[in-house]
Amino acid sequence: MRAPTRDWLARHSHVHGDFDAADLVERLEAKGERVTVVIPARNEAATVGEVVTGLRHELVERVPLVSELVVIDSDSDDDTSAVAADAGATVHRSDEIAAHLGSHPGKGEALWKSLFVTSGDLLVFVDADLTEWGPHFVTGLVGALTADPATMLVKGWYDRVLDVPGQSPSTEGGRVTELVARPVLDLWWPDLAGVVQPLAGEWAARRALMESLTVPTGYGVEIASLIDTHRRLGLGAIAQVDLGARAHRHQKDHDLAVMAAELLAVVHARRDGEPREVEVVADELEQFTRDGGWRTRPVPLVQRPPAVTQTGYSEGLA
Ligand SMILES: O=c1ccn([C@@H]2O[C@H](COP(=O)(O)OP(=O)(O)O[C@H]3O[C@H](CO)[C@@H](O)[C@H](O)[C@H]3O)[C@@H](O)[C@H]2O)c(=O)[nH]1
Ligand SMILES: O=C(O)[C@H](O)COP(=O)(O)O
């Protein structure tokens, strides 16, 4: 391991158990800072209710660490919005936020749009499909984000529980993480080789950073944020926190291949520095199965400009 990475690991690694929610409330009150939790959700009616309820009970009602608990419904066609609202979240549909800016499908779009309808200084992102998790995810992320004033972005990491029917559960999850994201970072951004889960959907950032980033509208949002933060502010602005174990709904290999293609394109657009427009020779994947034959899958390549540059942003226009 290279010296800067080893040094970063020694100085910028945290463990969620080091942080207590009640202590963090005092720390944030003293600074006048507020926490917003954003949960992007596309067709997550089966799990979003438990995620919202768990966070609301523990971190809104028992200890008031979270000021805003928001679900961004990302073009769901199930009951995600209703379930999330019943569980106590404020719910917005991604395509209805800042409608003058249009709408794109995707998780990155949901996170970018969330900036227009939230006001917290500290933004914590949590996936809606979690099946093994806890409110300590948020406590750990807020703790790590506020432990050092230089920290602008924190990635959660955890054992990735892989729970496939017919197989015994293992911690071998994170196929795109291990086969695409970590190898790409190790080869081209080796400073970031110490980030255990670069694609973690559980991460936190200061609004001042998030609103200034170019955001891919699909699954490229995490790797882009990491690379862009590193380029602009250096490793010292990034931290990571051990959150224990996490399990989620697994996507099929062919669906993850679309994610992998998007990540490669997003990374390629950043190879020379500032994010460029994503340029590819073709923007589709051809996938084959014996039963279904060939299927063409579009790769999402749109990137949103920094929210702070957009009409309506400073007024928090919804
Ligand atoms: O169009 C979409 C697709 C997904 N989601 C939500 O985003 C979260 C993560 O999506 P998921 O399909 O579960 O992604 P994973 O296969 O788990 O992908 C991993 O890797 C991605 C790429 O970095 C990250 O965005 C994810 O958070 C991370 O869990 C979930 O709450 C989804 O409902 C949306 O809001 N809109
Ligand atoms: O991070 C990843 O690589 C994706 O979320 C896929 O994870 P899985 O292989 O555990 O489903």
CSV table of C-alpha atoms and ligand atoms in Angstrom, one decimal:
chain,number,residue,atom,x,y,z
A,1,MET,CA,0.0,0.0,0.0
A,2,ARG,CA,1.2,3.5,-0.9
A,3,ALA,CA,2.2,5.8,2.0
A,4,PRO,CA,-0.5,8.5,1.4
A,5,THR,CA,-3.2,5.7,1.5
A,6,ARG,CA,-1.7,4.2,4.6
A,7,ASP,CA,-1.5,7.6,6.3
A,8,TRP,CA,-5.1,8.4,5.3
A,9,LEU,CA,-6.3,5.1,6.7
A,10,ALA,CA,-4.6,5.8,10.0
A,11,ARG,CA,-6.0,9.3,10.3
A,12,HIS,CA,-9.4,9.2,8.6
A,13,SER,CA,-10.9,5.9,9.6
A,14,HIS,CA,-13.7,5.8,12.2
A,15,VAL,CA,-15.9,3.2,13.9
A,16,HIS,CA,-19.6,3.9,14.4
A,17,GLY,CA,-19.4,2.9,18.1
A,18,ASP,CA,-17.2,5.8,18.7
A,19,PHE,CA,-20.1,8.2,18.3
A,20,ASP,CA,-23.1,8.7,20.5
A,21,ALA,CA,-26.3,10.3,19.0
A,22,ALA,CA,-27.0,12.4,22.1
A,23,ASP,CA,-23.4,13.8,22.1
A,24,LEU,CA,-23.7,14.6,18.4
A,25,VAL,CA,-26.9,16.5,19.0
A,26,GLU,CA,-25.1,18.8,21.4
A,27,ARG,CA,-22.1,19.1,19.0
A,28,LEU,CA,-24.4,20.1,16.2
A,29,GLU,CA,-26.5,22.5,18.3
A,30,ALA,CA,-23.4,24.3,19.4
A,31,LYS,CA,-22.5,24.8,15.7
A,32,GLY,CA,-26.1,25.5,14.5
A,33,GLU,CA,-25.9,22.7,12.0
A,34,ARG,CA,-28.8,20.4,11.0
A,35,VAL,CA,-28.9,16.9,9.6
A,36,THR,CA,-31.0,15.8,6.6
A,37,VAL,CA,-31.4,12.2,5.8
A,38,VAL,CA,-32.2,11.5,2.1
A,39,ILE,CA,-33.5,8.1,1.1
A,40,PRO,CA,-33.7,7.6,-2.7
A,41,ALA,CA,-36.2,4.9,-3.6
A,42,ARG,CA,-37.4,3.3,-6.8
A,43,ASN,CA,-40.0,0.5,-6.2
A,44,GLU,CA,-39.0,-0.2,-2.6
A,45,ALA,CA,-42.4,-0.5,-1.0
A,46,ALA,CA,-41.2,-3.8,0.6
A,47,THR,CA,-38.4,-2.3,2.6
A,48,VAL,CA,-38.6,1.6,2.7
A,49,GLY,CA,-41.2,1.5,5.5
A,50,GLU,CA,-38.9,-0.2,7.9
A,51,VAL,CA,-35.9,2.0,7.0
A,52,VAL,CA,-38.0,5.2,7.6
A,53,THR,CA,-39.6,3.8,10.8
A,54,GLY,CA,-36.3,2.7,12.3
A,55,LEU,CA,-34.7,6.1,11.7
A,56,ARG,CA,-37.7,8.0,12.9
A,57,HIS,CA,-38.1,6.2,16.1
A,58,GLU,CA,-34.4,6.3,17.0
A,59,LEU,CA,-33.0,9.5,15.5
A,60,VAL,CA,-36.0,11.8,15.3
A,61,GLU,CA,-38.2,10.9,18.3
A,62,ARG,CA,-35.8,9.3,20.8
A,63,VAL,CA,-32.7,11.4,20.1
A,64,PRO,CA,-33.4,14.4,17.8
A,65,LEU,CA,-30.3,14.0,15.6
A,66,VAL,CA,-32.1,14.1,12.3
A,67,SER,CA,-34.1,17.3,11.4
A,68,GLU,CA,-35.4,16.2,8.0
A,69,LEU,CA,-36.2,12.6,7.0
A,70,VAL,CA,-36.9,12.7,3.3
A,71,VAL,CA,-37.7,10.0,0.8
A,72,ILE,CA,-37.2,10.9,-2.9
A,73,ASP,CA,-39.5,8.6,-4.9
A,74,SER,CA,-37.6,7.9,-8.1
A,75,ASP,CA,-40.4,7.2,-10.6
A,76,SER,CA,-41.7,4.2,-8.7
A,77,ASP,CA,-44.8,2.5,-10.0
A,78,ASP,CA,-45.5,0.6,-6.7
A,79,ASP,CA,-46.6,2.0,-3.3
A,80,THR,CA,-43.2,3.4,-2.3
A,81,SER,CA,-44.5,6.9,-1.7
A,82,ALA,CA,-47.5,5.9,0.4
A,83,VAL,CA,-45.5,3.4,2.5
A,84,ALA,CA,-42.8,6.0,3.1
A,85,ALA,CA,-45.3,8.7,4.0
A,86,ASP,CA,-47.2,6.4,6.4
A,87,ALA,CA,-43.9,5.5,8.1
A,88,GLY,CA,-43.3,9.3,8.7
A,89,ALA,CA,-41.0,10.5,6.0
A,90,THR,CA,-41.5,13.6,3.9
A,91,VAL,CA,-41.9,12.3,0.4
A,92,HIS,CA,-41.2,14.0,-2.9
A,93,ARG,CA,-41.4,12.6,-6.4
A,94,SER,CA,-38.1,13.2,-8.1
A,95,ASP,CA,-39.8,14.3,-11.4
A,96,GLU,CA,-41.9,16.9,-9.6
A,97,ILE,CA,-39.0,18.6,-7.9
A,98,ALA,CA,-37.7,21.7,-9.7
A,99,ALA,CA,-39.8,20.7,-12.7
A,100,HIS,CA,-38.4,23.6,-14.8
A,101,LEU,CA,-35.1,21.6,-14.9
A,102,GLY,CA,-36.7,18.5,-16.5
A,103,SER,CA,-36.4,15.0,-15.2
A,104,HIS,CA,-34.1,12.0,-15.8
A,105,PRO,CA,-34.4,8.5,-14.4
A,106,GLY,CA,-31.9,7.3,-11.9
A,107,LYS,CA,-30.6,7.4,-8.4
A,108,GLY,CA,-28.1,10.2,-9.0
A,109,GLU,CA,-31.0,12.3,-10.3
A,110,ALA,CA,-32.9,11.6,-7.1
A,111,LEU,CA,-30.0,12.7,-4.9
A,112,TRP,CA,-29.4,15.8,-7.0
A,113,LYS,CA,-33.1,16.8,-6.9
A,114,SER,CA,-33.1,16.3,-3.1
A,115,LEU,CA,-30.9,19.3,-2.8
A,116,PHE,CA,-33.8,21.5,-4.0
A,117,VAL,CA,-36.2,20.4,-1.3
A,118,THR,CA,-34.0,20.0,1.8
A,119,SER,CA,-32.2,22.5,3.9
A,120,GLY,CA,-29.8,20.5,6.3
A,121,ASP,CA,-26.1,21.5,6.3
A,122,LEU,CA,-25.2,17.8,6.6
A,123,LEU,CA,-26.7,15.4,4.1
A,124,VAL,CA,-26.8,11.7,4.9
A,125,PHE,CA,-27.8,9.2,2.1
A,126,VAL,CA,-29.3,5.9,3.0
A,127,ASP,CA,-30.6,3.3,0.5
A,128,ALA,CA,-34.2,2.2,0.7
A,129,ASP,CA,-33.6,-1.6,0.0
A,130,LEU,CA,-31.7,-2.4,3.2
A,131,THR,CA,-32.6,-5.7,5.0
A,132,GLU,CA,-29.7,-5.7,7.5
A,133,TRP,CA,-28.8,-2.3,8.8
A,134,GLY,CA,-29.5,0.1,11.8
A,135,PRO,CA,-29.9,3.7,12.8
A,136,HIS,CA,-26.2,3.6,13.8
A,137,PHE,CA,-25.5,3.9,10.1
A,138,VAL,CA,-26.6,7.6,10.4
A,139,THR,CA,-25.0,8.2,13.8
A,140,GLY,CA,-21.7,6.9,12.5
A,141,LEU,CA,-21.8,8.9,9.3
A,142,VAL,CA,-22.7,12.1,11.1
A,143,GLY,CA,-20.0,11.5,13.7
A,144,ALA,CA,-17.4,10.9,11.1
A,145,LEU,CA,-18.5,14.0,9.1
A,146,THR,CA,-18.3,16.3,12.1
A,147,ALA,CA,-15.2,14.8,13.8
A,148,ASP,CA,-12.8,17.0,11.8
A,149,PRO,CA,-13.8,20.4,10.3
A,150,ALA,CA,-11.8,19.5,7.1
A,151,THR,CA,-14.0,16.5,6.4
A,152,MET,CA,-16.5,17.1,3.6
A,153,LEU,CA,-17.5,13.5,2.5
A,154,VAL,CA,-17.7,10.3,4.4
A,155,LYS,CA,-18.2,6.8,3.0
A,156,GLY,CA,-19.7,4.0,5.1
A,157,TRP,CA,-18.2,0.6,4.9
A,158,TYR,CA,-19.4,-2.8,6.2
A,159,ASP,CA,-19.4,-6.5,5.7
A,160,ARG,CA,-21.4,-7.0,2.5
A,161,VAL,CA,-23.8,-9.8,3.3
A,162,LEU,CA,-24.5,-11.9,0.2
A,163,ASP,CA,-27.8,-13.8,0.7
A,164,VAL,CA,-28.7,-15.7,-2.3
A,165,PRO,CA,-31.6,-18.3,-2.1
A,166,GLY,CA,-30.1,-21.8,-2.1
A,167,GLN,CA,-26.7,-20.7,-0.9
A,168,SER,CA,-25.4,-20.1,2.6
A,169,PRO,CA,-25.1,-16.4,3.4
A,170,SER,CA,-21.5,-15.1,3.0
A,171,THR,CA,-19.8,-11.7,3.1
A,172,GLU,CA,-18.8,-11.9,-0.6
A,173,GLY,CA,-21.3,-9.2,-1.7
A,174,GLY,CA,-20.5,-6.1,-3.8
A,175,ARG,CA,-19.9,-7.5,-7.2
A,176,VAL,CA,-19.5,-4.2,-9.0
A,177,THR,CA,-17.6,-2.8,-6.1
A,178,GLU,CA,-15.0,-5.6,-6.2
A,179,LEU,CA,-14.9,-6.2,-10.0
A,180,VAL,CA,-15.1,-2.6,-11.3
A,181,ALA,CA,-15.0,0.3,-8.8
A,182,ARG,CA,-12.1,-0.8,-6.6
A,183,PRO,CA,-9.9,-2.0,-9.4
A,184,VAL,CA,-10.5,1.3,-11.4
A,185,LEU,CA,-9.7,3.4,-8.3
A,186,ASP,CA,-6.6,1.4,-7.4
A,187,LEU,CA,-5.2,1.7,-10.9
A,188,TRP,CA,-6.0,5.4,-11.7
A,189,TRP,CA,-6.7,7.0,-8.3
A,190,PRO,CA,-4.5,4.9,-6.0
A,191,ASP,CA,-4.8,7.5,-3.2
A,192,LEU,CA,-8.4,6.2,-2.9
A,193,ALA,CA,-7.4,2.6,-2.7
A,194,GLY,CA,-8.1,2.6,1.0
A,195,VAL,CA,-11.9,3.3,0.5
A,196,VAL,CA,-13.4,0.0,1.4
A,197,GLN,CA,-16.8,0.6,-0.1
A,198,PRO,CA,-16.5,3.3,-2.7
A,199,LEU,CA,-20.1,2.6,-4.0
A,200,ALA,CA,-21.7,2.5,-0.5
A,201,GLY,CA,-25.2,3.9,-0.7
A,202,GLU,CA,-24.8,5.0,2.9
A,203,TRP,CA,-22.6,8.0,2.8
A,204,ALA,CA,-22.7,11.7,4.0
A,205,ALA,CA,-21.5,15.0,2.6
A,206,ARG,CA,-21.7,18.6,3.6
A,207,ARG,CA,-24.2,20.5,1.5
A,208,ALA,CA,-21.5,23.0,0.6
A,209,LEU,CA,-19.8,20.2,-1.2
A,210,MET,CA,-22.8,18.4,-2.7
A,211,GLU,CA,-24.3,21.5,-4.3
A,212,SER,CA,-21.0,22.2,-6.1
A,213,LEU,CA,-20.6,18.8,-7.7
A,214,THR,CA,-21.4,17.6,-11.2
A,215,VAL,CA,-23.8,14.6,-10.6
A,216,PRO,CA,-24.3,11.7,-12.9
A,217,THR,CA,-28.0,10.9,-13.0
A,218,GLY,CA,-27.7,7.1,-12.6
A,219,TYR,CA,-25.6,4.9,-10.4
A,220,GLY,CA,-22.4,6.9,-11.2
A,221,VAL,CA,-23.2,9.4,-8.4
A,222,GLU,CA,-21.1,7.7,-5.7
A,223,ILE,CA,-17.9,7.1,-7.6
A,224,ALA,CA,-18.1,10.6,-9.3
A,225,SER,CA,-18.5,12.3,-5.9
A,226,LEU,CA,-15.6,10.5,-4.5
A,227,ILE,CA,-13.2,11.2,-7.4
A,228,ASP,CA,-14.4,14.8,-7.7
A,229,THR,CA,-14.0,15.5,-4.0
A,230,HIS,CA,-10.5,14.0,-4.0
A,231,ARG,CA,-9.5,16.0,-7.1
A,232,ARG,CA,-10.7,19.3,-5.6
A,233,LEU,CA,-10.0,18.9,-1.9
A,234,GLY,CA,-7.6,16.0,-1.5
A,235,LEU,CA,-7.7,12.9,0.6
A,236,GLY,CA,-7.9,15.0,3.8
A,237,ALA,CA,-11.5,16.0,3.0
A,238,ILE,CA,-12.6,12.3,2.9
A,239,ALA,CA,-13.2,9.9,5.7
A,240,GLN,CA,-14.7,6.5,6.2
A,241,VAL,CA,-16.6,4.8,9.0
A,242,ASP,CA,-17.1,1.1,9.9
A,243,LEU,CA,-20.8,0.5,10.1
A,244,GLY,CA,-20.8,-3.2,10.9
A,245,ALA,CA,-22.8,-5.3,8.5
A,246,ARG,CA,-25.2,-4.5,5.7
A,247,ALA,CA,-27.5,-6.6,3.5
A,248,HIS,CA,-29.7,-5.4,0.7
A,249,ARG,CA,-31.8,-6.7,-2.3
A,250,HIS,CA,-29.4,-8.0,-5.0
A,251,GLN,CA,-29.7,-7.1,-8.6
A,252,LYS,CA,-29.2,-9.6,-11.4
A,253,ASP,CA,-25.8,-9.7,-13.2
A,254,HIS,CA,-27.1,-8.2,-16.4
A,255,ASP,CA,-28.6,-5.3,-14.5
A,256,LEU,CA,-25.4,-4.7,-12.6
A,257,ALA,CA,-23.6,-4.8,-16.0
A,258,VAL,CA,-25.5,-1.6,-17.0
A,259,MET,CA,-24.3,-0.1,-13.7
A,260,ALA,CA,-20.8,-1.2,-14.4
A,261,ALA,CA,-20.9,0.4,-17.9
A,262,GLU,CA,-22.1,3.7,-16.5
A,263,LEU,CA,-19.4,3.7,-13.9
A,264,LEU,CA,-16.7,3.1,-16.5
A,265,ALA,CA,-18.1,6.0,-18.6
A,266,VAL,CA,-18.3,8.3,-15.6
A,267,VAL,CA,-14.8,7.5,-14.6
A,268,HIS,CA,-13.5,8.0,-18.1
A,269,ALA,CA,-15.0,11.5,-18.2
A,270,ARG,CA,-12.8,12.3,-15.1
A,271,ARG,CA,-9.5,10.8,-16.2
A,272,ASP,CA,-8.0,14.1,-17.1
A,273,GLY,CA,-9.3,16.2,-14.2
A,274,GLU,CA,-12.5,18.2,-14.1
A,275,PRO,CA,-15.5,16.2,-15.2
A,276,ARG,CA,-16.1,16.4,-18.9
A,277,GLU,CA,-19.2,15.5,-20.7
A,278,VAL,CA,-19.5,11.7,-20.8
A,279,GLU,CA,-18.3,10.6,-24.3
A,280,VAL,CA,-18.6,7.1,-25.6
A,281,VAL,CA,-18.6,5.4,-29.0
A,282,ALA,CA,-21.8,3.6,-28.3
A,283,ASP,CA,-24.3,4.2,-25.4
A,284,GLU,CA,-25.9,0.7,-25.3
A,285,LEU,CA,-25.0,-2.7,-24.0
A,286,GLU,CA,-26.0,-5.8,-26.0
A,287,GLN,CA,-26.9,-8.7,-23.6
A,288,PHE,CA,-27.6,-12.3,-24.6
A,289,THR,CA,-29.4,-15.1,-23.0
A,290,ARG,CA,-30.2,-18.4,-24.7
A,291,ASP,CA,-33.9,-18.2,-23.7
A,292,GLY,CA,-34.4,-14.5,-24.4
A,293,GLY,CA,-32.0,-13.8,-27.2
A,294,TRP,CA,-30.3,-10.4,-27.6
A,295,ARG,CA,-31.5,-7.4,-25.6
A,296,THR,CA,-30.2,-3.9,-26.0
A,297,ARG,CA,-29.8,-1.9,-22.8
A,298,PRO,CA,-29.3,1.9,-22.8
A,299,VAL,CA,-26.5,3.1,-20.5
A,300,PRO,CA,-27.5,6.3,-18.6
A,301,LEU,CA,-24.8,9.0,-19.4
A,302,VAL,CA,-26.4,12.3,-18.4
A,303,GLN,CA,-24.7,14.4,-15.8
A,304,ARG,CA,-26.4,17.3,-13.9
A,305,PRO,CA,-24.4,20.5,-13.4
A,306,PRO,CA,-23.7,21.7,-9.8
A,307,ALA,CA,-27.1,22.4,-8.2
A,308,VAL,CA,-25.8,25.8,-6.9
A,309,THR,CA,-25.6,27.0,-10.6
A,310,GLN,CA,-29.2,26.2,-11.3
A,311,THR,CA,-32.1,28.6,-11.4
A,312,GLY,CA,-34.3,28.2,-8.3
A,313,TYR,CA,-31.7,26.5,-6.2
A,314,SER,CA,-30.9,29.2,-3.7
A,315,GLU,CA,-34.6,29.8,-3.1
A,316,GLY,CA,-35.0,26.1,-2.4
A,317,LEU,CA,-37.7,26.1,-5.1
A,318,ALA,CA,-39.6,22.8,-5.2
B,1,LIG,O1,-33.5,4.7,-10.6
B,1,LIG,C1,-33.2,4.4,-9.5
B,1,LIG,C2,-32.5,3.3,-9.0
B,1,LIG,C3,-32.3,3.1,-7.7
B,1,LIG,N1,-32.8,3.9,-6.8
B,1,LIG,C4,-32.6,3.7,-5.3
B,1,LIG,O2,-31.2,3.8,-5.1
B,1,LIG,C5,-30.9,2.9,-4.0
B,1,LIG,C6,-29.7,2.0,-4.4
B,1,LIG,O3,-30.1,1.3,-5.6
B,1,LIG,P1,-29.9,-0.3,-5.8
B,1,LIG,O4,-30.5,-0.7,-7.1
B,1,LIG,O5,-30.2,-1.0,-4.5
B,1,LIG,O6,-28.3,-0.3,-6.0
B,1,LIG,P2,-27.2,-1.4,-5.7
B,1,LIG,O7,-27.3,-2.5,-6.7
B,1,LIG,O8,-27.3,-1.7,-4.3
B,1,LIG,O9,-25.9,-0.5,-6.0
B,1,LIG,C7,-24.8,-0.1,-5.2
B,1,LIG,O10,-24.0,0.6,-6.0
B,1,LIG,C8,-24.6,1.8,-6.6
B,1,LIG,C9,-23.6,2.4,-7.5
B,1,LIG,O11,-22.6,3.2,-6.9
B,1,LIG,C10,-25.0,2.7,-5.5
B,1,LIG,O12,-25.7,3.8,-6.0
B,1,LIG,C11,-25.9,1.9,-4.5
B,1,LIG,O13,-26.3,2.8,-3.4
B,1,LIG,C12,-25.2,0.7,-4.0
B,1,LIG,O14,-25.9,0.0,-3.1
B,1,LIG,C13,-32.1,2.1,-3.7
B,1,LIG,O15,-32.8,2.7,-2.6
B,1,LIG,C14,-33.0,2.3,-4.9
B,1,LIG,O16,-34.4,2.2,-4.7
B,1,LIG,C15,-33.4,5.1,-7.2
B,1,LIG,O17,-33.7,5.9,-6.4
B,1,LIG,N2,-33.6,5.3,-8.5
B,2,LIG,O1,-21.9,-2.6,-4.6
B,2,LIG,C1,-22.1,-3.4,-5.5
B,2,LIG,O2,-21.2,-4.0,-6.1
B,2,LIG,C2,-23.6,-3.7,-5.9
B,2,LIG,O3,-24.4,-3.1,-4.9
B,2,LIG,C3,-23.9,-5.2,-6.0
B,2,LIG,O4,-23.8,-5.8,-4.8
B,2,LIG,P1,-24.1,-7.3,-4.6
B,2,LIG,O5,-23.2,-8.1,-5.4
B,2,LIG,O6,-23.9,-7.6,-3.1
B,2,LIG,O7,-25.6,-7.5,-5.0
